[in-house]
C-alpha cells in the first residue's frame, strides 16, 4: 500500500519502519518540521490510506482534510473527541472511511473487552468500589489518556453505581475516579481496581514497547481501504 504519514514523532517513525518492513511504501510525510508538504497535495491516486498520530489541537483538522481529499484515514490522536460527531458526519458525507481508536494495541483492546465484562459482573455482587489509574511518560499531553477514558466509559456503561468519571479522587459515591500519573519514560500502564473491605481485584495492562500500537495501526490501515463508514478496533478484531 501507499501510506501517507501524518505526524513524524516516535509513533510516526515506528510506523514508517514497520510499514516498509511489511512491503508498503511511504507516499509522503506531513509534519510541522516539513512545512513544504500538505495533506491537500495528495490524492487517492497517490495514497491508499493515511495514518494520523499528532497532537490533540491538530488531529481534527488533519482528519477533516483527509476525508475531504477522499483519503481513508486511521487516526490514533486522542484529546479531540468533542469533534468526533463532526468527523463521523463528514465521513458519511464524503463516503471516505475513518478508523479511530484511543489505543491500537491488540492487548489493550482485549483489556477493554475484559474490563466491560468485569464491570458487568462486579456490580451484581455489591460491596466494591472501582477506580481507574493510568501512568504515562512525562511528554504525554492529554490527561487522562484516551485509553483511560475508553476504560472509564466501559465501566460507566456496565456499573450502574457510577454515573460520571472525574480526573481526580472521587468526592461522591457515584463518581468514578480516574487517576493520571506522569513519570519517567513509562510507555503506558492502565489499572482498574475493585476494592471492598474483604479484598481487592485488579485488571492491568502494561505496555513494554510501542510495537503493539504500531502493529495494530498497520493492521487497521491494511483493513480500512475499500470500506465505507466509521470503524474501531472492535470492528477489526471482531469483539
PDB file of N, CA, C and O in Angstrom, residues 6 48-53 59-68 70-77 80-81 83-102 104 217 220-221 223-236:
ATOM      1  N   UNK A   6       0.964  11.142   8.780  1.00  0.00           N
ATOM      2  CA  UNK A   6       0.663  12.480   9.302  1.00  0.00           C
ATOM      3  C   UNK A   6       1.124  12.493  10.753  1.00  0.00           C
ATOM      4  O   UNK A   6       0.513  11.864  11.620  1.00  0.00           O
ATOM      5  N   UNK A  48      -3.198   5.286  -0.600  1.00  0.00           N
ATOM      6  CA  UNK A  48      -4.240   4.308  -0.284  1.00  0.00           C
ATOM      7  C   UNK A  48      -4.865   4.576   1.083  1.00  0.00           C
ATOM      8  O   UNK A  48      -6.057   4.368   1.286  1.00  0.00           O
ATOM      9  N   UNK A  49      -4.047   5.042   2.013  1.00  0.00           N
ATOM     10  CA  UNK A  49      -4.528   5.294   3.375  1.00  0.00           C
ATOM     11  C   UNK A  49      -3.570   6.245   4.075  1.00  0.00           C
ATOM     12  O   UNK A  49      -2.359   6.225   3.826  1.00  0.00           O
ATOM     13  N   UNK A  50      -4.132   7.089   4.934  1.00  0.00           N
ATOM     14  CA  UNK A  50      -3.325   7.978   5.770  1.00  0.00           C
ATOM     15  C   UNK A  50      -3.354   7.461   7.200  1.00  0.00           C
ATOM     16  O   UNK A  50      -4.369   6.930   7.658  1.00  0.00           O
ATOM     17  N   UNK A  51      -2.240   7.616   7.893  1.00  0.00           N
ATOM     18  CA  UNK A  51      -2.168   7.242   9.311  1.00  0.00           C
ATOM     19  C   UNK A  51      -1.780   8.493  10.087  1.00  0.00           C
ATOM     20  O   UNK A  51      -0.732   9.088   9.845  1.00  0.00           O
ATOM     21  N   UNK A  52      -2.640   8.897  11.023  1.00  0.00           N
ATOM     22  CA  UNK A  52      -2.512  10.179  11.710  1.00  0.00           C
ATOM     23  C   UNK A  52      -2.229   9.964  13.202  1.00  0.00           C
ATOM     24  O   UNK A  52      -3.067   9.449  13.932  1.00  0.00           O
ATOM     25  N   UNK A  53      -1.044  10.358  13.630  1.00  0.00           N
ATOM     26  CA  UNK A  53      -0.690  10.389  15.052  1.00  0.00           C
ATOM     27  C   UNK A  53      -0.032  11.735  15.315  1.00  0.00           C
ATOM     28  O   UNK A  53       1.159  11.905  15.048  1.00  0.00           O
ATOM     29  N   UNK A  59      -5.377  17.220  15.380  1.00  0.00           N
ATOM     30  CA  UNK A  59      -5.946  15.972  14.873  1.00  0.00           C
ATOM     31  C   UNK A  59      -7.222  16.172  14.058  1.00  0.00           C
ATOM     32  O   UNK A  59      -7.352  15.634  12.953  1.00  0.00           O
ATOM     33  N   UNK A  60      -8.165  16.938  14.575  1.00  0.00           N
ATOM     34  CA  UNK A  60      -9.438  17.085  13.873  1.00  0.00           C
ATOM     35  C   UNK A  60      -9.237  17.758  12.519  1.00  0.00           C
ATOM     36  O   UNK A  60      -9.832  17.351  11.516  1.00  0.00           O
ATOM     37  N   UNK A  61      -8.404  18.764  12.468  1.00  0.00           N
ATOM     38  CA  UNK A  61      -8.112  19.439  11.197  1.00  0.00           C
ATOM     39  C   UNK A  61      -7.481  18.463  10.206  1.00  0.00           C
ATOM     40  O   UNK A  61      -7.825  18.458   9.013  1.00  0.00           O
ATOM     41  N   UNK A  62      -6.594  17.619  10.681  1.00  0.00           N
ATOM     42  CA  UNK A  62      -5.947  16.643   9.806  1.00  0.00           C
ATOM     43  C   UNK A  62      -6.947  15.603   9.301  1.00  0.00           C
ATOM     44  O   UNK A  62      -6.947  15.257   8.113  1.00  0.00           O
ATOM     45  N   UNK A  63      -7.777  15.092  10.203  1.00  0.00           N
ATOM     46  CA  UNK A  63      -8.796  14.109   9.819  1.00  0.00           C
ATOM     47  C   UNK A  63      -9.760  14.719   8.800  1.00  0.00           C
ATOM     48  O   UNK A  63     -10.101  14.092   7.784  1.00  0.00           O
ATOM     49  N   UNK A  64     -10.187  15.945   9.053  1.00  0.00           N
ATOM     50  CA  UNK A  64     -11.090  16.639   8.136  1.00  0.00           C
ATOM     51  C   UNK A  64     -10.469  16.767   6.750  1.00  0.00           C
ATOM     52  O   UNK A  64     -11.116  16.494   5.728  1.00  0.00           O
ATOM     53  N   UNK A  65      -9.195  17.176   6.695  1.00  0.00           N
ATOM     54  CA  UNK A  65      -8.517  17.340   5.410  1.00  0.00           C
ATOM     55  C   UNK A  65      -8.436  16.014   4.661  1.00  0.00           C
ATOM     56  O   UNK A  65      -8.653  15.964   3.443  1.00  0.00           O
ATOM     57  N   UNK A  66      -8.156  14.934   5.368  1.00  0.00           N
ATOM     58  CA  UNK A  66      -8.100  13.617   4.718  1.00  0.00           C
ATOM     59  C   UNK A  66      -9.453  13.229   4.141  1.00  0.00           C
ATOM     60  O   UNK A  66      -9.543  12.780   2.984  1.00  0.00           O
ATOM     61  N   UNK A  67     -10.491  13.379   4.933  1.00  0.00           N
ATOM     62  CA  UNK A  67     -11.827  12.990   4.474  1.00  0.00           C
ATOM     63  C   UNK A  67     -12.255  13.828   3.271  1.00  0.00           C
ATOM     64  O   UNK A  67     -12.845  13.311   2.315  1.00  0.00           O
ATOM     65  N   UNK A  68     -11.957  15.112   3.308  1.00  0.00           N
ATOM     66  CA  UNK A  68     -12.317  15.984   2.185  1.00  0.00           C
ATOM     67  C   UNK A  68     -11.524  15.637   0.933  1.00  0.00           C
ATOM     68  O   UNK A  68     -12.013  15.846  -0.188  1.00  0.00           O
ATOM     69  N   UNK A  70     -10.700  12.608   0.199  1.00  0.00           N
ATOM     70  CA  UNK A  70     -11.050  11.245  -0.175  1.00  0.00           C
ATOM     71  C   UNK A  70      -9.997  10.225   0.232  1.00  0.00           C
ATOM     72  O   UNK A  70      -9.921   9.143  -0.362  1.00  0.00           O
ATOM     73  N   UNK A  71      -9.197  10.565   1.261  1.00  0.00           N
ATOM     74  CA  UNK A  71      -8.143   9.669   1.730  1.00  0.00           C
ATOM     75  C   UNK A  71      -8.625   8.904   2.964  1.00  0.00           C
ATOM     76  O   UNK A  71      -8.869   9.514   4.011  1.00  0.00           O
ATOM     77  N   UNK A  72      -8.786   7.599   2.887  1.00  0.00           N
ATOM     78  CA  UNK A  72      -9.110   6.826   4.088  1.00  0.00           C
ATOM     79  C   UNK A  72      -8.082   7.137   5.174  1.00  0.00           C
ATOM     80  O   UNK A  72      -6.881   7.213   4.897  1.00  0.00           O
ATOM     81  N   UNK A  73      -8.559   7.325   6.404  1.00  0.00           N
ATOM     82  CA  UNK A  73      -7.633   7.765   7.446  1.00  0.00           C
ATOM     83  C   UNK A  73      -7.790   6.925   8.711  1.00  0.00           C
ATOM     84  O   UNK A  73      -8.895   6.667   9.177  1.00  0.00           O
ATOM     85  N   UNK A  74      -6.641   6.511   9.228  1.00  0.00           N
ATOM     86  CA  UNK A  74      -6.537   5.813  10.501  1.00  0.00           C
ATOM     87  C   UNK A  74      -5.972   6.823  11.491  1.00  0.00           C
ATOM     88  O   UNK A  74      -4.842   7.297  11.318  1.00  0.00           O
ATOM     89  N   UNK A  75      -6.762   7.169  12.504  1.00  0.00           N
ATOM     90  CA  UNK A  75      -6.348   8.212  13.446  1.00  0.00           C
ATOM     91  C   UNK A  75      -6.091   7.611  14.820  1.00  0.00           C
ATOM     92  O   UNK A  75      -6.926   6.886  15.363  1.00  0.00           O
ATOM     93  N   UNK A  76      -4.941   7.949  15.393  1.00  0.00           N
ATOM     94  CA  UNK A  76      -4.612   7.493  16.734  1.00  0.00           C
ATOM     95  C   UNK A  76      -4.408   8.627  17.714  1.00  0.00           C
ATOM     96  O   UNK A  76      -4.039   8.384  18.857  1.00  0.00           O
ATOM     97  N   UNK A  77      -4.660   9.860  17.286  1.00  0.00           N
ATOM     98  CA  UNK A  77      -4.536  11.002  18.200  1.00  0.00           C
ATOM     99  C   UNK A  77      -5.716  11.016  19.160  1.00  0.00           C
ATOM    100  O   UNK A  77      -6.851  10.748  18.771  1.00  0.00           O
ATOM    101  N   UNK A  80      -9.396  14.855  21.033  1.00  0.00           N
ATOM    102  CA  UNK A  80     -10.159  15.675  20.088  1.00  0.00           C
ATOM    103  C   UNK A  80     -11.593  15.155  19.914  1.00  0.00           C
ATOM    104  O   UNK A  80     -12.314  15.598  19.021  1.00  0.00           O
ATOM    105  N   UNK A  81     -12.038  14.268  20.787  1.00  0.00           N
ATOM    106  CA  UNK A  81     -13.307  13.575  20.554  1.00  0.00           C
ATOM    107  C   UNK A  81     -14.539  14.455  20.718  1.00  0.00           C
ATOM    108  O   UNK A  81     -15.643  14.034  20.357  1.00  0.00           O
ATOM    109  N   UNK A  83     -15.038  16.663  18.812  1.00  0.00           N
ATOM    110  CA  UNK A  83     -15.338  16.907  17.392  1.00  0.00           C
ATOM    111  C   UNK A  83     -15.697  15.616  16.649  1.00  0.00           C
ATOM    112  O   UNK A  83     -15.864  15.637  15.429  1.00  0.00           O
ATOM    113  N   UNK A  84     -15.793  14.503  17.368  1.00  0.00           N
ATOM    114  CA  UNK A  84     -15.910  13.213  16.685  1.00  0.00           C
ATOM    115  C   UNK A  84     -17.206  13.110  15.883  1.00  0.00           C
ATOM    116  O   UNK A  84     -17.210  12.547  14.773  1.00  0.00           O
ATOM    117  N   UNK A  85     -18.299  13.646  16.404  1.00  0.00           N
ATOM    118  CA  UNK A  85     -19.570  13.584  15.670  1.00  0.00           C
ATOM    119  C   UNK A  85     -19.449  14.308  14.332  1.00  0.00           C
ATOM    120  O   UNK A  85     -20.021  13.867  13.320  1.00  0.00           O
ATOM    121  N   UNK A  86     -18.698  15.411  14.291  1.00  0.00           N
ATOM    122  CA  UNK A  86     -18.486  16.134  13.039  1.00  0.00           C
ATOM    123  C   UNK A  86     -17.688  15.285  12.056  1.00  0.00           C
ATOM    124  O   UNK A  86     -17.975  15.260  10.854  1.00  0.00           O
ATOM    125  N   UNK A  87     -16.687  14.590  12.572  1.00  0.00           N
ATOM    126  CA  UNK A  87     -15.885  13.718  11.714  1.00  0.00           C
ATOM    127  C   UNK A  87     -16.727  12.565  11.167  1.00  0.00           C
ATOM    128  O   UNK A  87     -16.601  12.199   9.989  1.00  0.00           O
ATOM    129  N   UNK A  88     -17.583  11.999  11.994  1.00  0.00           N
ATOM    130  CA  UNK A  88     -18.478  10.935  11.541  1.00  0.00           C
ATOM    131  C   UNK A  88     -19.378  11.428  10.414  1.00  0.00           C
ATOM    132  O   UNK A  88     -19.574  10.739   9.400  1.00  0.00           O
ATOM    133  N   UNK A  89     -19.947  12.621  10.596  1.00  0.00           N
ATOM    134  CA  UNK A  89     -20.842  13.186   9.577  1.00  0.00           C
ATOM    135  C   UNK A  89     -20.089  13.434   8.275  1.00  0.00           C
ATOM    136  O   UNK A  89     -20.614  13.175   7.181  1.00  0.00           O
ATOM    137  N   UNK A  90     -18.857  13.928   8.372  1.00  0.00           N
ATOM    138  CA  UNK A  90     -18.072  14.206   7.166  1.00  0.00           C
ATOM    139  C   UNK A  90     -17.687  12.904   6.467  1.00  0.00           C
ATOM    140  O   UNK A  90     -17.681  12.833   5.230  1.00  0.00           O
ATOM    141  N   UNK A  91     -17.377  11.867   7.229  1.00  0.00           N
ATOM    142  CA  UNK A  91     -17.087  10.559   6.641  1.00  0.00           C
ATOM    143  C   UNK A  91     -18.283  10.051   5.845  1.00  0.00           C
ATOM    144  O   UNK A  91     -18.126   9.544   4.727  1.00  0.00           O
ATOM    145  N   UNK A  92     -19.466  10.212   6.412  1.00  0.00           N
ATOM    146  CA  UNK A  92     -20.682   9.772   5.715  1.00  0.00           C
ATOM    147  C   UNK A  92     -20.924  10.622   4.473  1.00  0.00           C
ATOM    148  O   UNK A  92     -21.282  10.106   3.405  1.00  0.00           O
ATOM    149  N   UNK A  93     -20.715  11.921   4.616  1.00  0.00           N
ATOM    150  CA  UNK A  93     -20.968  12.853   3.507  1.00  0.00           C
ATOM    151  C   UNK A  93     -20.029  12.592   2.322  1.00  0.00           C
ATOM    152  O   UNK A  93     -20.460  12.625   1.162  1.00  0.00           O
ATOM    153  N   UNK A  94     -18.765  12.315   2.628  1.00  0.00           N
ATOM    154  CA  UNK A  94     -17.773  12.140   1.565  1.00  0.00           C
ATOM    155  C   UNK A  94     -17.650  10.691   1.104  1.00  0.00           C
ATOM    156  O   UNK A  94     -17.035  10.429   0.064  1.00  0.00           O
ATOM    157  N   UNK A  95     -18.194   9.766   1.882  1.00  0.00           N
ATOM    158  CA  UNK A  95     -18.045   8.353   1.544  1.00  0.00           C
ATOM    159  C   UNK A  95     -16.634   7.841   1.775  1.00  0.00           C
ATOM    160  O   UNK A  95     -16.229   6.817   1.212  1.00  0.00           O
ATOM    161  N   UNK A  96     -15.878   8.549   2.613  1.00  0.00           N
ATOM    162  CA  UNK A  96     -14.490   8.187   2.892  1.00  0.00           C
ATOM    163  C   UNK A  96     -14.398   7.568   4.283  1.00  0.00           C
ATOM    164  O   UNK A  96     -14.877   8.158   5.252  1.00  0.00           O
ATOM    165  N   UNK A  97     -13.781   6.397   4.414  1.00  0.00           N
ATOM    166  CA  UNK A  97     -13.781   5.734   5.720  1.00  0.00           C
ATOM    167  C   UNK A  97     -12.813   6.358   6.720  1.00  0.00           C
ATOM    168  O   UNK A  97     -11.751   6.866   6.362  1.00  0.00           O
ATOM    169  N   UNK A  98     -13.223   6.282   7.976  1.00  0.00           N
ATOM    170  CA  UNK A  98     -12.424   6.766   9.102  1.00  0.00           C
ATOM    171  C   UNK A  98     -12.297   5.635  10.114  1.00  0.00           C
ATOM    172  O   UNK A  98     -13.294   4.985  10.452  1.00  0.00           O
ATOM    173  N   UNK A  99     -11.091   5.409  10.581  1.00  0.00           N
ATOM    174  CA  UNK A  99     -10.843   4.415  11.628  1.00  0.00           C
ATOM    175  C   UNK A  99     -10.244   5.160  12.805  1.00  0.00           C
ATOM    176  O   UNK A  99      -9.219   5.834  12.673  1.00  0.00           O
ATOM    177  N   UNK A 100     -10.881   5.062  13.973  1.00  0.00           N
ATOM    178  CA  UNK A 100     -10.352   5.726  15.156  1.00  0.00           C
ATOM    179  C   UNK A 100     -10.253   4.739  16.310  1.00  0.00           C
ATOM    180  O   UNK A 100     -11.166   3.940  16.547  1.00  0.00           O
ATOM    181  N   UNK A 101      -9.164   4.791  17.028  1.00  0.00           N
ATOM    182  CA  UNK A 101      -9.030   4.053  18.282  1.00  0.00           C
ATOM    183  C   UNK A 101      -8.198   4.892  19.237  1.00  0.00           C
ATOM    184  O   UNK A 101      -7.263   5.586  18.821  1.00  0.00           O
ATOM    185  N   UNK A 102      -8.566   4.857  20.511  1.00  0.00           N
ATOM    186  CA  UNK A 102      -7.750   5.548  21.505  1.00  0.00           C
ATOM    187  C   UNK A 102      -6.459   4.792  21.758  1.00  0.00           C
ATOM    188  O   UNK A 102      -5.485   5.354  22.259  1.00  0.00           O
ATOM    189  N   UNK A 104      -4.242   1.336  19.810  1.00  0.00           N
ATOM    190  CA  UNK A 104      -4.246   0.345  18.729  1.00  0.00           C
ATOM    191  C   UNK A 104      -3.654  -1.006  19.138  1.00  0.00           C
ATOM    192  O   UNK A 104      -3.631  -1.930  18.330  1.00  0.00           O
ATOM    193  N   UNK A 217      -2.018  -0.344  14.422  1.00  0.00           N
ATOM    194  CA  UNK A 217      -2.311   0.743  13.484  1.00  0.00           C
ATOM    195  C   UNK A 217      -2.123   0.275  12.041  1.00  0.00           C
ATOM    196  O   UNK A 217      -2.924   0.627  11.154  1.00  0.00           O
ATOM    197  N   UNK A 220      -4.999  -1.942  11.015  1.00  0.00           N
ATOM    198  CA  UNK A 220      -6.161  -1.109  10.683  1.00  0.00           C
ATOM    199  C   UNK A 220      -5.999  -0.474   9.306  1.00  0.00           C
ATOM    200  O   UNK A 220      -6.950  -0.414   8.516  1.00  0.00           O
ATOM    201  N   UNK A 221      -4.787   0.004   9.009  1.00  0.00           N
ATOM    202  CA  UNK A 221      -4.526   0.646   7.714  1.00  0.00           C
ATOM    203  C   UNK A 221      -4.677  -0.345   6.565  1.00  0.00           C
ATOM    204  O   UNK A 221      -5.144   0.010   5.479  1.00  0.00           O
ATOM    205  N   UNK A 223      -6.657  -2.933   6.600  1.00  0.00           N
ATOM    206  CA  UNK A 223      -8.060  -3.382   6.600  1.00  0.00           C
ATOM    207  C   UNK A 223      -9.031  -2.333   6.057  1.00  0.00           C
ATOM    208  O   UNK A 223     -10.057  -2.670   5.479  1.00  0.00           O
ATOM    209  N   UNK A 224      -8.707  -1.049   6.246  1.00  0.00           N
ATOM    210  CA  UNK A 224      -9.670   0.036   6.012  1.00  0.00           C
ATOM    211  C   UNK A 224      -9.994   0.339   4.548  1.00  0.00           C
ATOM    212  O   UNK A 224     -11.168   0.539   4.210  1.00  0.00           O
ATOM    213  N   UNK A 225      -9.029   0.431   3.629  1.00  0.00           N
ATOM    214  CA  UNK A 225      -9.349   0.862   2.257  1.00  0.00           C
ATOM    215  C   UNK A 225     -10.429  -0.019   1.622  1.00  0.00           C
ATOM    216  O   UNK A 225     -10.461  -1.243   1.798  1.00  0.00           O
ATOM    217  N   UNK A 226     -11.330   0.647   0.892  1.00  0.00           N
ATOM    218  CA  UNK A 226     -12.417  -0.062   0.230  1.00  0.00           C
ATOM    219  C   UNK A 226     -13.677  -0.164   1.055  1.00  0.00           C
ATOM    220  O   UNK A 226     -14.722  -0.608   0.561  1.00  0.00           O
ATOM    221  N   UNK A 227     -13.618   0.248   2.315  1.00  0.00           N
ATOM    222  CA  UNK A 227     -14.809   0.215   3.177  1.00  0.00           C
ATOM    223  C   UNK A 227     -15.436   1.596   3.250  1.00  0.00           C
ATOM    224  O   UNK A 227     -14.823   2.600   2.884  1.00  0.00           O
ATOM    225  N   UNK A 228     -16.645   1.655   3.744  1.00  0.00           N
ATOM    226  CA  UNK A 228     -17.327   2.932   3.968  1.00  0.00           C
ATOM    227  C   UNK A 228     -17.861   2.947   5.383  1.00  0.00           C
ATOM    228  O   UNK A 228     -18.446   1.971   5.854  1.00  0.00           O
ATOM    229  N   UNK A 229     -17.645   4.069   6.080  1.00  0.00           N
ATOM    230  CA  UNK A 229     -18.151   4.192   7.435  1.00  0.00           C
ATOM    231  C   UNK A 229     -17.061   4.569   8.412  1.00  0.00           C
ATOM    232  O   UNK A 229     -15.932   4.896   8.039  1.00  0.00           O
ATOM    233  N   UNK A 230     -17.426   4.512   9.682  1.00  0.00           N
ATOM    234  CA  UNK A 230     -16.508   4.838  10.776  1.00  0.00           C
ATOM    235  C   UNK A 230     -16.296   3.569  11.591  1.00  0.00           C
ATOM    236  O   UNK A 230     -17.256   2.915  11.997  1.00  0.00           O
ATOM    237  N   UNK A 231     -15.053   3.221  11.836  1.00  0.00           N
ATOM    238  CA  UNK A 231     -14.725   1.932  12.435  1.00  0.00           C
ATOM    239  C   UNK A 231     -13.775   2.091  13.611  1.00  0.00           C
ATOM    240  O   UNK A 231     -13.146   3.132  13.791  1.00  0.00           O
ATOM    241  N   UNK A 232     -13.679   1.015  14.388  1.00  0.00           N
ATOM    242  CA  UNK A 232     -12.752   0.971  15.507  1.00  0.00           C
ATOM    243  C   UNK A 232     -12.185  -0.425  15.665  1.00  0.00           C
ATOM    244  O   UNK A 232     -12.462  -1.325  14.863  1.00  0.00           O
ATOM    245  N   UNK A 233     -11.432  -0.609  16.718  1.00  0.00           N
ATOM    246  CA  UNK A 233     -10.752  -1.889  16.921  1.00  0.00           C
ATOM    247  C   UNK A 233     -11.725  -3.042  17.143  1.00  0.00           C
ATOM    248  O   UNK A 233     -11.409  -4.186  16.811  1.00  0.00           O
ATOM    249  N   UNK A 234     -12.885  -2.769  17.695  1.00  0.00           N
ATOM    250  CA  UNK A 234     -13.868  -3.843  17.856  1.00  0.00           C
ATOM    251  C   UNK A 234     -14.277  -4.409  16.504  1.00  0.00           C
ATOM    252  O   UNK A 234     -14.493  -5.615  16.351  1.00  0.00           O
ATOM    253  N   UNK A 235     -14.396  -3.553  15.493  1.00  0.00           N
ATOM    254  CA  UNK A 235     -14.728  -3.999  14.143  1.00  0.00           C
ATOM    255  C   UNK A 235     -13.593  -4.825  13.573  1.00  0.00           C
ATOM    256  O   UNK A 235     -13.806  -5.895  12.970  1.00  0.00           O
ATOM    257  N   UNK A 236     -12.374  -4.345  13.748  1.00  0.00           N
ATOM    258  CA  UNK A 236     -11.209  -5.030  13.202  1.00  0.00           C
ATOM    259  C   UNK A 236     -11.005  -6.403  13.841  1.00  0.00           C
ATOM    260  O   UNK A 236     -10.705  -7.390  13.158  1.00  0.00           O
TER     261      UNK A 236
END
